[in-house]
mmCIF file of C-alpha atoms in Angstrom:
data_model
loop_
_atom_site.group_PDB
_atom_site.id
_atom_site.type_symbol
_atom_site.label_atom_id
_atom_site.label_comp_id
_atom_site.label_asym_id
_atom_site.label_seq_id
_atom_site.Cartn_x
_atom_site.Cartn_y
_atom_site.Cartn_z
ATOM 1 C CA MET A 24 24.356 -46.661 -1.712
ATOM 2 C CA SER A 25 23.185 -42.953 -2.373
ATOM 3 C CA THR A 26 21.769 -40.475 -0.368
ATOM 4 C CA PRO A 27 17.827 -39.928 -1.717
ATOM 5 C CA LEU A 28 17.290 -35.817 -2.622
ATOM 6 C CA PRO A 29 15.172 -34.216 -0.617
ATOM 7 C CA SER A 30 11.761 -33.864 -0.950
ATOM 8 C CA ASN A 31 10.136 -30.095 -2.683
ATOM 9 C CA SER A 32 8.657 -29.941 0.879
ATOM 10 C CA GLN A 33 11.702 -30.075 2.813
ATOM 11 C CA ALA A 34 13.661 -28.040 0.408
ATOM 12 C CA GLN A 35 10.881 -25.180 0.030
ATOM 13 C CA ARG A 36 10.850 -25.844 4.377
ATOM 14 C CA ASP A 37 14.230 -25.681 4.822
ATOM 15 C CA ALA A 38 14.534 -22.750 2.336
ATOM 16 C CA GLY A 39 11.873 -20.926 4.132
ATOM 17 C CA ASP A 40 13.997 -20.946 7.088
ATOM 18 C CA TYR A 41 16.502 -19.640 5.761
ATOM 19 C CA LEU A 42 14.634 -16.457 4.751
ATOM 20 C CA ARG A 43 13.648 -16.029 8.067
ATOM 21 C CA GLU A 44 17.058 -16.451 9.431
ATOM 22 C CA SER A 45 18.236 -13.783 7.000
ATOM 23 C CA LEU A 46 15.343 -11.112 7.238
ATOM 24 C CA VAL A 47 16.405 -11.429 11.253
ATOM 25 C CA ARG A 48 19.731 -10.975 10.796
ATOM 26 C CA GLN A 49 19.726 -8.100 8.848
ATOM 27 C CA LYS A 50 17.496 -6.398 11.670
ATOM 28 C CA LEU A 51 19.921 -7.250 14.533
ATOM 29 C CA VAL A 52 22.876 -5.943 11.498
ATOM 30 C CA GLN A 53 21.269 -2.793 11.378
ATOM 31 C CA ARG A 54 20.434 -2.460 14.707
ATOM 32 C CA ILE A 55 24.038 -3.401 16.115
ATOM 33 C CA CYS A 56 24.781 -0.017 13.437
ATOM 34 C CA GLY A 57 22.380 2.246 15.125
ATOM 35 C CA GLN A 58 23.376 1.449 18.241
ATOM 36 C CA ALA A 59 26.565 1.510 17.498
ATOM 37 C CA VAL A 60 26.303 5.237 16.530
ATOM 38 C CA ILE A 61 24.176 6.265 18.858
ATOM 39 C CA TYR A 62 26.462 4.575 21.682
ATOM 40 C CA PHE A 63 29.234 6.822 20.321
ATOM 41 C CA GLY A 64 27.699 9.881 20.460
ATOM 42 C CA ALA A 65 26.512 9.715 23.882
ATOM 43 C CA PHE A 66 30.363 9.230 24.111
ATOM 44 C CA ILE A 67 31.054 12.373 22.851
ATOM 45 C CA VAL A 68 27.774 13.884 24.869
ATOM 46 C CA ALA A 69 29.538 11.952 28.299
ATOM 47 C CA VAL A 70 33.310 13.390 26.606
ATOM 48 C CA SER A 71 31.864 17.240 26.016
ATOM 49 C CA LEU A 72 30.455 17.687 29.013
ATOM 50 C CA TYR A 73 32.697 16.389 32.105
ATOM 51 C CA LYS A 74 35.780 18.869 29.292
ATOM 52 C CA PHE A 75 32.733 21.699 29.337
ATOM 53 C CA VAL A 76 32.690 21.103 33.418
ATOM 54 C CA SER A 77 36.432 20.707 33.539
ATOM 55 C CA ALA A 78 37.010 24.135 31.152
ATOM 56 C CA PHE A 79 36.133 26.097 34.898
ATOM 57 C CA SER A 80 39.362 25.035 36.535
ATOM 58 C CA LEU A 81 41.196 25.360 34.322
ATOM 59 C CA ASP A 82 40.498 29.309 33.812
ATOM 60 C CA VAL A 83 39.356 28.293 30.204
ATOM 61 C CA SER A 84 36.449 28.962 28.247
ATOM 62 C CA PRO A 85 34.093 26.079 28.162
ATOM 63 C CA TRP A 86 32.142 26.993 25.443
ATOM 64 C CA PRO A 87 34.100 26.061 23.007
ATOM 65 C CA GLU A 88 33.764 21.852 24.040
ATOM 66 C CA LEU A 89 29.833 22.591 23.688
ATOM 67 C CA GLN A 90 30.314 22.002 19.838
ATOM 68 C CA LEU A 91 31.918 18.261 20.599
ATOM 69 C CA GLY A 92 28.799 17.759 22.708
ATOM 70 C CA VAL A 93 26.249 19.199 19.493
ATOM 71 C CA ALA A 94 28.376 16.698 17.252
ATOM 72 C CA GLY A 95 27.319 13.642 19.998
ATOM 73 C CA LEU A 96 23.419 14.282 19.691
ATOM 74 C CA LEU A 97 23.893 14.743 15.720
ATOM 75 C CA LEU A 98 25.243 11.592 15.912
ATOM 76 C CA ALA A 99 22.570 9.991 18.419
ATOM 77 C CA PHE A 100 19.885 11.115 16.000
ATOM 78 C CA LEU A 101 21.511 9.297 13.256
ATOM 79 C CA GLY A 102 21.775 6.273 15.103
ATOM 80 C CA ASN A 103 17.930 6.093 15.290
ATOM 81 C CA PHE A 104 17.513 6.698 12.067
ATOM 82 C CA LEU A 105 19.636 3.796 10.900
ATOM 83 C CA ARG A 106 18.091 1.878 13.059
ATOM 84 C CA ARG A 107 14.611 2.299 11.706
ATOM 85 C CA SER A 108 16.117 3.683 7.911
ATOM 86 C CA THR A 109 13.903 1.265 5.189
ATOM 87 C CA PHE A 110 17.156 1.833 3.074
ATOM 88 C CA LEU A 111 19.742 0.308 5.543
ATOM 89 C CA LYS A 112 17.772 -2.896 5.160
ATOM 90 C CA SER A 113 17.104 -3.467 2.073
ATOM 91 C CA LEU A 114 21.035 -2.834 1.619
ATOM 92 C CA LEU A 115 21.725 -5.661 3.304
ATOM 93 C CA SER A 116 19.526 -7.608 1.256
ATOM 94 C CA GLU A 117 21.406 -10.866 0.185
ATOM 95 C CA PHE A 118 18.592 -11.839 -2.082
ATOM 96 C CA SER A 119 17.598 -8.278 -3.390
ATOM 97 C CA PRO A 120 20.063 -8.416 -7.041
ATOM 98 C CA SER A 121 20.319 -4.346 -6.743
ATOM 99 C CA ALA A 122 21.935 -4.301 -3.375
ATOM 100 C CA ARG A 123 25.074 -5.644 -4.420
ATOM 101 C CA ALA A 124 25.063 -1.929 -7.253
ATOM 102 C CA SER A 125 23.915 -0.253 -4.107
ATOM 103 C CA ARG A 126 26.547 -1.352 -1.404
ATOM 104 C CA SER A 127 29.125 -0.613 -4.102
ATOM 105 C CA LEU A 128 28.722 2.629 -4.499
ATOM 106 C CA LEU A 129 28.141 3.459 -0.740
ATOM 107 C CA MET A 130 31.448 2.148 0.079
ATOM 108 C CA LEU A 131 33.155 4.790 -3.079
ATOM 109 C CA ILE A 132 30.680 7.154 -1.547
ATOM 110 C CA LEU A 133 32.483 6.548 2.024
ATOM 111 C CA ALA A 134 35.755 6.593 0.526
ATOM 112 C CA LEU A 135 35.208 10.319 -0.471
ATOM 113 C CA PHE A 136 33.558 11.046 1.998
ATOM 114 C CA ILE A 137 36.496 9.923 4.353
ATOM 115 C CA MET A 138 38.983 11.438 1.837
ATOM 116 C CA GLY A 139 36.951 15.298 1.666
ATOM 117 C CA SER A 140 37.013 15.098 5.599
ATOM 118 C CA VAL A 141 40.751 15.251 5.573
ATOM 119 C CA VAL A 142 40.934 18.561 3.441
ATOM 120 C CA LEU A 143 37.986 19.879 5.079
ATOM 121 C CA PHE A 144 39.803 19.474 8.265
ATOM 122 C CA LYS A 145 42.762 20.430 6.934
ATOM 123 C CA LEU A 146 41.324 23.686 5.586
ATOM 124 C CA SER A 147 39.373 23.798 8.386
ATOM 125 C CA VAL A 148 42.024 23.895 11.266
ATOM 126 C CA GLN A 149 45.327 25.819 10.260
ATOM 127 C CA ASP A 150 46.659 25.053 13.369
ATOM 128 C CA VAL A 151 49.046 21.711 12.497
ATOM 129 C CA LEU A 152 49.384 20.918 16.409
ATOM 130 C CA ARG A 153 45.770 22.098 17.054
ATOM 131 C CA TYR A 154 45.291 19.563 14.135
ATOM 132 C CA LYS A 155 47.243 16.609 15.575
ATOM 133 C CA ARG A 156 45.090 17.136 19.051
ATOM 134 C CA LEU A 157 42.496 16.950 17.139
ATOM 135 C CA LEU A 158 43.380 13.383 15.622
ATOM 136 C CA GLY A 159 45.774 11.802 18.047
ATOM 137 C CA GLU A 160 45.699 10.213 21.066
ATOM 138 C CA GLY A 161 42.144 11.067 23.056
ATOM 139 C CA GLY A 162 40.833 12.690 19.809
ATOM 140 C CA ILE A 163 37.278 11.910 17.842
ATOM 141 C CA LEU A 164 39.213 9.964 15.724
ATOM 142 C CA GLU A 165 40.317 7.623 17.941
ATOM 143 C CA TYR A 166 37.337 7.065 20.243
ATOM 144 C CA LEU A 167 35.704 6.290 16.850
ATOM 145 C CA GLN A 168 38.329 4.010 15.754
ATOM 146 C CA ALA A 169 37.334 2.002 19.340
ATOM 147 C CA LEU A 170 33.876 2.351 18.464
ATOM 148 C CA ILE A 171 34.499 0.269 15.294
ATOM 149 C CA LEU A 172 37.145 -2.450 16.500
ATOM 150 C CA PHE A 173 34.422 -3.324 19.877
ATOM 151 C CA THR A 174 31.574 -3.553 17.401
ATOM 152 C CA SER A 175 33.822 -5.404 15.225
ATOM 153 C CA ALA A 176 34.691 -7.638 17.913
ATOM 154 C CA TRP A 177 31.135 -8.428 19.089
ATOM 155 C CA VAL A 178 30.003 -9.255 15.816
ATOM 156 C CA SER A 179 33.001 -11.419 15.302
ATOM 157 C CA TRP A 180 32.524 -13.327 17.909
ATOM 158 C CA LEU A 181 28.167 -13.488 16.761
ATOM 159 C CA ILE A 182 30.272 -15.230 13.903
ATOM 160 C CA SER A 183 32.669 -17.357 15.448
ATOM 161 C CA ARG A 184 29.553 -18.898 18.222
ATOM 162 C CA ASP A 185 27.207 -19.377 14.750
ATOM 163 C CA LEU A 186 29.711 -21.445 12.930
ATOM 164 C CA TRP A 187 30.816 -23.661 16.267
ATOM 165 C CA ARG A 188 26.912 -24.509 17.351
ATOM 166 C CA ARG A 189 25.198 -24.278 14.309
ATOM 167 C CA LEU A 190 26.718 -25.089 11.289
ATOM 168 C CA LEU A 191 29.394 -27.221 13.512
ATOM 169 C CA MET A 192 32.916 -25.498 11.582
ATOM 170 C CA ARG A 193 34.700 -25.911 14.109
ATOM 171 C CA LEU A 194 37.753 -24.353 12.979
ATOM 172 C CA HIS A 195 36.420 -22.070 11.648
ATOM 173 C CA GLY A 196 34.805 -20.882 14.981
ATOM 174 C CA ALA A 197 37.947 -21.057 16.689
ATOM 175 C CA ILE A 198 39.725 -18.688 13.947
ATOM 176 C CA TYR A 199 36.282 -15.936 14.038
ATOM 177 C CA GLY A 200 37.506 -16.135 18.027
ATOM 178 C CA ILE A 201 40.586 -15.559 17.348
ATOM 179 C CA ILE A 202 40.072 -12.139 15.311
ATOM 180 C CA ALA A 203 37.230 -10.983 17.759
ATOM 181 C CA LEU A 204 39.780 -11.517 20.446
ATOM 182 C CA GLY A 205 42.438 -9.697 18.207
ATOM 183 C CA MET A 206 39.842 -7.250 17.585
ATOM 184 C CA LEU A 207 39.505 -6.430 21.271
ATOM 185 C CA PHE A 208 43.087 -6.434 21.481
ATOM 186 C CA VAL A 209 43.307 -3.554 19.137
ATOM 187 C CA GLY A 210 40.297 -1.910 20.414
ATOM 188 C CA LEU A 211 41.659 -1.394 24.057
ATOM 189 C CA GLU A 212 45.134 -0.139 22.326
ATOM 190 C CA GLU A 213 43.718 2.302 20.797
ATOM 191 C CA LEU A 214 42.495 3.637 23.739
ATOM 192 C CA ALA A 215 45.871 2.947 26.819
ATOM 193 C CA TRP A 216 43.846 0.540 28.499
ATOM 194 C CA GLY A 217 41.979 3.224 29.876
ATOM 195 C CA GLN A 218 43.855 5.643 30.135
ATOM 196 C CA VAL A 219 42.385 7.945 27.146
ATOM 197 C CA LEU A 220 39.551 7.860 29.178
ATOM 198 C CA PHE A 221 40.902 8.370 32.921
ATOM 199 C CA GLY A 222 43.711 9.907 32.637
ATOM 200 C CA TRP A 223 45.980 7.930 34.973
ATOM 201 C CA ARG A 224 50.024 8.018 34.928
ATOM 202 C CA THR A 225 51.848 6.090 32.983
ATOM 203 C CA PRO A 226 54.429 4.078 35.461
ATOM 204 C CA ASP A 227 58.029 5.354 34.811
ATOM 205 C CA ASN A 228 59.190 1.974 33.581
ATOM 206 C CA ILE A 229 56.968 1.918 30.734
ATOM 207 C CA ALA A 230 57.243 5.386 30.533
ATOM 208 C CA ALA A 231 60.685 5.358 29.757
ATOM 209 C CA LEU A 232 59.951 2.757 26.983
ATOM 210 C CA ASN A 233 56.946 3.953 25.152
ATOM 211 C CA ALA A 234 56.649 6.920 22.517
ATOM 212 C CA GLN A 235 53.965 9.151 23.609
ATOM 213 C CA ASN A 236 54.615 8.447 27.158
ATOM 214 C CA GLN A 237 51.410 5.576 27.765
ATOM 215 C CA THR A 238 50.630 2.563 28.749
ATOM 216 C CA THR A 239 49.910 0.510 25.119
ATOM 217 C CA ILE A 240 52.308 -1.999 23.234
ATOM 218 C CA HIS A 241 52.136 -0.675 19.596
ATOM 219 C CA ASN A 242 53.976 2.575 20.586
ATOM 220 C CA LEU A 243 56.703 1.031 22.306
ATOM 221 C CA GLU A 244 60.137 2.495 20.634
ATOM 222 C CA PHE A 245 60.918 -0.877 19.226
ATOM 223 C CA PHE A 246 57.925 -0.941 17.025
ATOM 224 C CA GLN A 247 57.946 3.027 16.024
ATOM 225 C CA ASP A 248 60.009 2.623 13.159
ATOM 226 C CA TYR A 249 58.134 -0.641 12.009
ATOM 227 C CA LEU A 250 54.713 1.098 11.889
ATOM 228 C CA ASP A 251 54.133 3.419 9.825
ATOM 229 C CA MET A 252 55.874 1.404 6.560
ATOM 230 C CA ASN A 253 54.521 -1.709 8.241
ATOM 231 C CA LEU A 254 50.324 -0.253 7.784
ATOM 232 C CA PHE A 255 51.126 1.068 4.128
ATOM 233 C CA LEU A 256 51.987 -2.657 3.058
ATOM 234 C CA VAL A 257 49.209 -4.190 4.913
ATOM 235 C CA SER A 258 46.973 -1.618 3.226
ATOM 236 C CA ALA A 259 48.201 -2.233 -0.730
ATOM 237 C CA LEU A 260 48.178 -6.314 0.218
ATOM 238 C CA ILE A 261 45.497 -6.124 1.042
ATOM 239 C CA LEU A 262 44.069 -4.559 -1.879
ATOM 240 C CA VAL A 263 45.751 -6.652 -3.990
ATOM 241 C CA LEU A 264 43.547 -9.359 -2.143
ATOM 242 C CA VAL A 265 40.424 -7.598 -2.099
ATOM 243 C CA LEU A 266 41.082 -6.798 -5.803
ATOM 244 C CA TRP A 267 42.233 -10.360 -6.805
ATOM 245 C CA ARG A 268 40.066 -12.513 -4.831
ATOM 246 C CA PRO A 269 42.398 -15.600 -4.488
ATOM 247 C CA SER A 270 40.734 -19.540 -2.910
ATOM 248 C CA PHE A 271 42.057 -20.896 -0.709
ATOM 249 C CA GLY A 272 41.412 -24.114 0.564
ATOM 250 C CA LEU A 273 41.386 -23.264 4.017
ATOM 251 C CA PHE A 274 38.130 -21.775 3.682
ATOM 252 C CA LYS A 275 36.442 -24.463 1.314
ATOM 253 C CA ALA A 276 34.377 -25.974 3.210
ATOM 254 C CA ARG A 277 30.886 -27.986 4.368
ATOM 255 C CA SER A 278 29.820 -27.353 7.311
ATOM 256 C CA SER A 279 28.711 -30.782 9.256
ATOM 257 C CA ARG A 280 25.418 -30.525 8.066
ATOM 258 C CA GLU A 281 26.002 -30.324 4.557
ATOM 259 C CA ASP A 282 25.556 -26.675 3.850
ATOM 260 C CA VAL A 283 28.182 -25.868 1.260
ATOM 261 C CA ILE A 284 29.920 -23.104 2.377
ATOM 262 C CA PRO A 285 30.555 -20.417 -0.362
ATOM 263 C CA VAL A 286 33.828 -18.892 0.150
ATOM 264 C CA GLY A 287 32.996 -15.270 -1.044
ATOM 265 C CA THR A 288 31.492 -15.649 2.645
ATOM 266 C CA PHE A 289 34.540 -15.682 4.701
ATOM 267 C CA PHE A 290 36.608 -12.602 1.646
ATOM 268 C CA LEU A 291 35.924 -9.164 1.454
ATOM 269 C CA PRO A 292 33.988 -8.548 -1.663
ATOM 270 C CA ARG A 293 36.117 -6.625 -4.684
ATOM 271 C CA TYR A 294 34.075 -3.142 -4.196
ATOM 272 C CA PHE A 295 35.624 -3.367 -0.752
ATOM 273 C CA TRP A 296 38.264 -1.551 -2.743
ATOM 274 C CA PRO A 297 37.831 2.178 -2.721
ATOM 275 C CA LEU A 298 38.729 2.023 1.341
ATOM 276 C CA PHE A 299 41.401 -0.113 0.714
ATOM 277 C CA PHE A 300 42.944 2.418 -2.181
ATOM 278 C CA CYS A 301 42.135 5.514 0.104
ATOM 279 C CA ALA A 302 43.848 3.818 3.329
ATOM 280 C CA ALA A 303 47.258 3.039 0.747
ATOM 281 C CA PHE A 304 47.139 5.913 -0.905
ATOM 282 C CA LEU A 305 47.334 7.754 2.395
ATOM 283 C CA SER A 306 49.872 5.443 4.791
ATOM 284 C CA TYR A 307 52.421 5.505 1.669
ATOM 285 C CA PHE A 308 52.510 9.153 1.977
ATOM 286 C CA VAL A 309 53.140 8.759 5.597
ATOM 287 C CA ALA A 310 55.349 5.975 5.488
ATOM 288 C CA THR A 311 57.601 7.811 2.839
ATOM 289 C CA ARG A 312 57.665 11.309 4.931
ATOM 290 C CA SER A 313 56.704 12.597 0.930
ATOM 291 C CA ALA A 314 54.941 15.405 0.563
ATOM 292 C CA THR A 315 54.971 16.704 4.343
ATOM 293 C CA ALA A 316 53.151 19.997 3.218
ATOM 294 C CA LEU A 317 50.332 18.160 2.511
ATOM 295 C CA VAL A 318 50.172 14.426 4.326
ATOM 296 C CA LEU A 319 51.258 15.015 8.357
ATOM 297 C CA ASN A 320 52.071 11.308 10.648
ATOM 298 C CA ILE A 321 49.515 11.807 12.000
ATOM 299 C CA ASP A 322 47.265 11.484 8.725
ATOM 300 C CA GLN A 323 48.233 7.606 9.665
ATOM 301 C CA GLU A 324 44.842 7.915 11.728
ATOM 302 C CA TRP A 325 42.752 8.476 8.429
ATOM 303 C CA ALA A 326 44.204 5.065 7.010
ATOM 304 C CA GLU A 327 43.767 2.612 10.095
ATOM 305 C CA LEU A 328 39.940 4.197 10.582
ATOM 306 C CA MET A 329 39.346 2.979 7.006
ATOM 307 C CA LEU A 330 41.001 -0.170 7.567
ATOM 308 C CA TYR A 331 38.905 -1.104 10.751
ATOM 309 C CA LEU A 332 35.699 0.091 8.973
ATOM 310 C CA SER A 333 36.284 -2.012 5.690
ATOM 311 C CA PHE A 334 36.829 -5.348 8.401
ATOM 312 C CA GLY A 335 33.578 -4.097 10.514
ATOM 313 C CA LEU A 336 31.617 -4.118 7.647
ATOM 314 C CA GLY A 337 33.295 -7.579 6.206
ATOM 315 C CA LEU A 338 32.168 -9.398 8.965
ATOM 316 C CA LEU A 339 29.083 -7.616 9.454
ATOM 317 C CA ARG A 340 28.593 -9.060 5.446
ATOM 318 C CA THR A 341 29.776 -12.503 6.690
ATOM 319 C CA TYR A 342 26.569 -12.789 9.364
ATOM 320 C CA VAL A 343 24.329 -11.946 7.055
ATOM 321 C CA LEU A 344 25.509 -14.214 4.684
ATOM 322 C CA LEU A 345 25.578 -17.361 7.207
ATOM 323 C CA ALA A 346 21.983 -17.305 7.625
ATOM 324 C CA ASN A 347 21.772 -19.028 4.414
ATOM 325 C CA PRO A 348 25.045 -20.954 3.991
ATOM 326 C CA SER A 349 24.434 -23.099 0.783
ATOM 327 C CA GLY A 350 22.536 -19.330 -1.328
ATOM 328 C CA ARG A 351 23.627 -17.822 -3.238
ATOM 329 C CA GLN A 352 24.890 -14.618 -3.097
ATOM 330 C CA ASN A 353 24.977 -11.226 -3.891
ATOM 331 C CA GLY A 354 27.788 -9.866 -2.549
#
């Protein structure tokens, strides 16, 4: 016996509920983006003040550290702007046909901006050792990576909870829970589990095995010969998958509420390709040690930043789209 179709009034109520939920999520995601930038700016200001005070005891000029503080203040103002930006709110809309085109353009601009930043950093910092210090362990780029990873872990946990509780999709919820833990783990690794912040001495038994004398796993000597090439292979593989967009049966699912979950909800959209292309481009030269006069080993930090940023933006997109699981997606 067939199940009766829902009445028009019920369908309208469901559509209204989905619309309200989508708007709530757009505002939440906008707040997450703004707060993340504000927290990062505040953190940069705190680090700048700490280094400013420490410079007096080290008998070095403290004034250059204030430049970092100014950058932190600018980031805090930017985050406050993002929280209230109508442009960002429209960019997150899944109901606006023009939003997808805007997001596609934004990804291209973002990739070009990051690559332009690479060039500007290299031109403005002529000293190679100083350039490596800026991007290396304890540098501003590493803090930014950690911020993106921790924010991504939070969003992935929100997705996991949504899939588990509201849509009753236990397997998918568990997968995103594991992703959240993975993001948290990588973020802690980037900060050397707090050693970058608090500066404790690496135990001798770990220092003997660690290429960078840190309390980390990914810098162990065993992994050093494979990290750069693996980063390139992962970037290239994801670039191919993003452009190809295969449909895996695992994600073709219905929730227990009979909502059809489109496959595209769980996959990175095709317009993310510029970020992955630039990440693969940089990581190729790092892995192959070609063009060493232009691309240094430390430039893999830029590639990692673009990978983390792509995953974070993809998770934000998934969280917004899950508000209307059976609706038409604009990507």
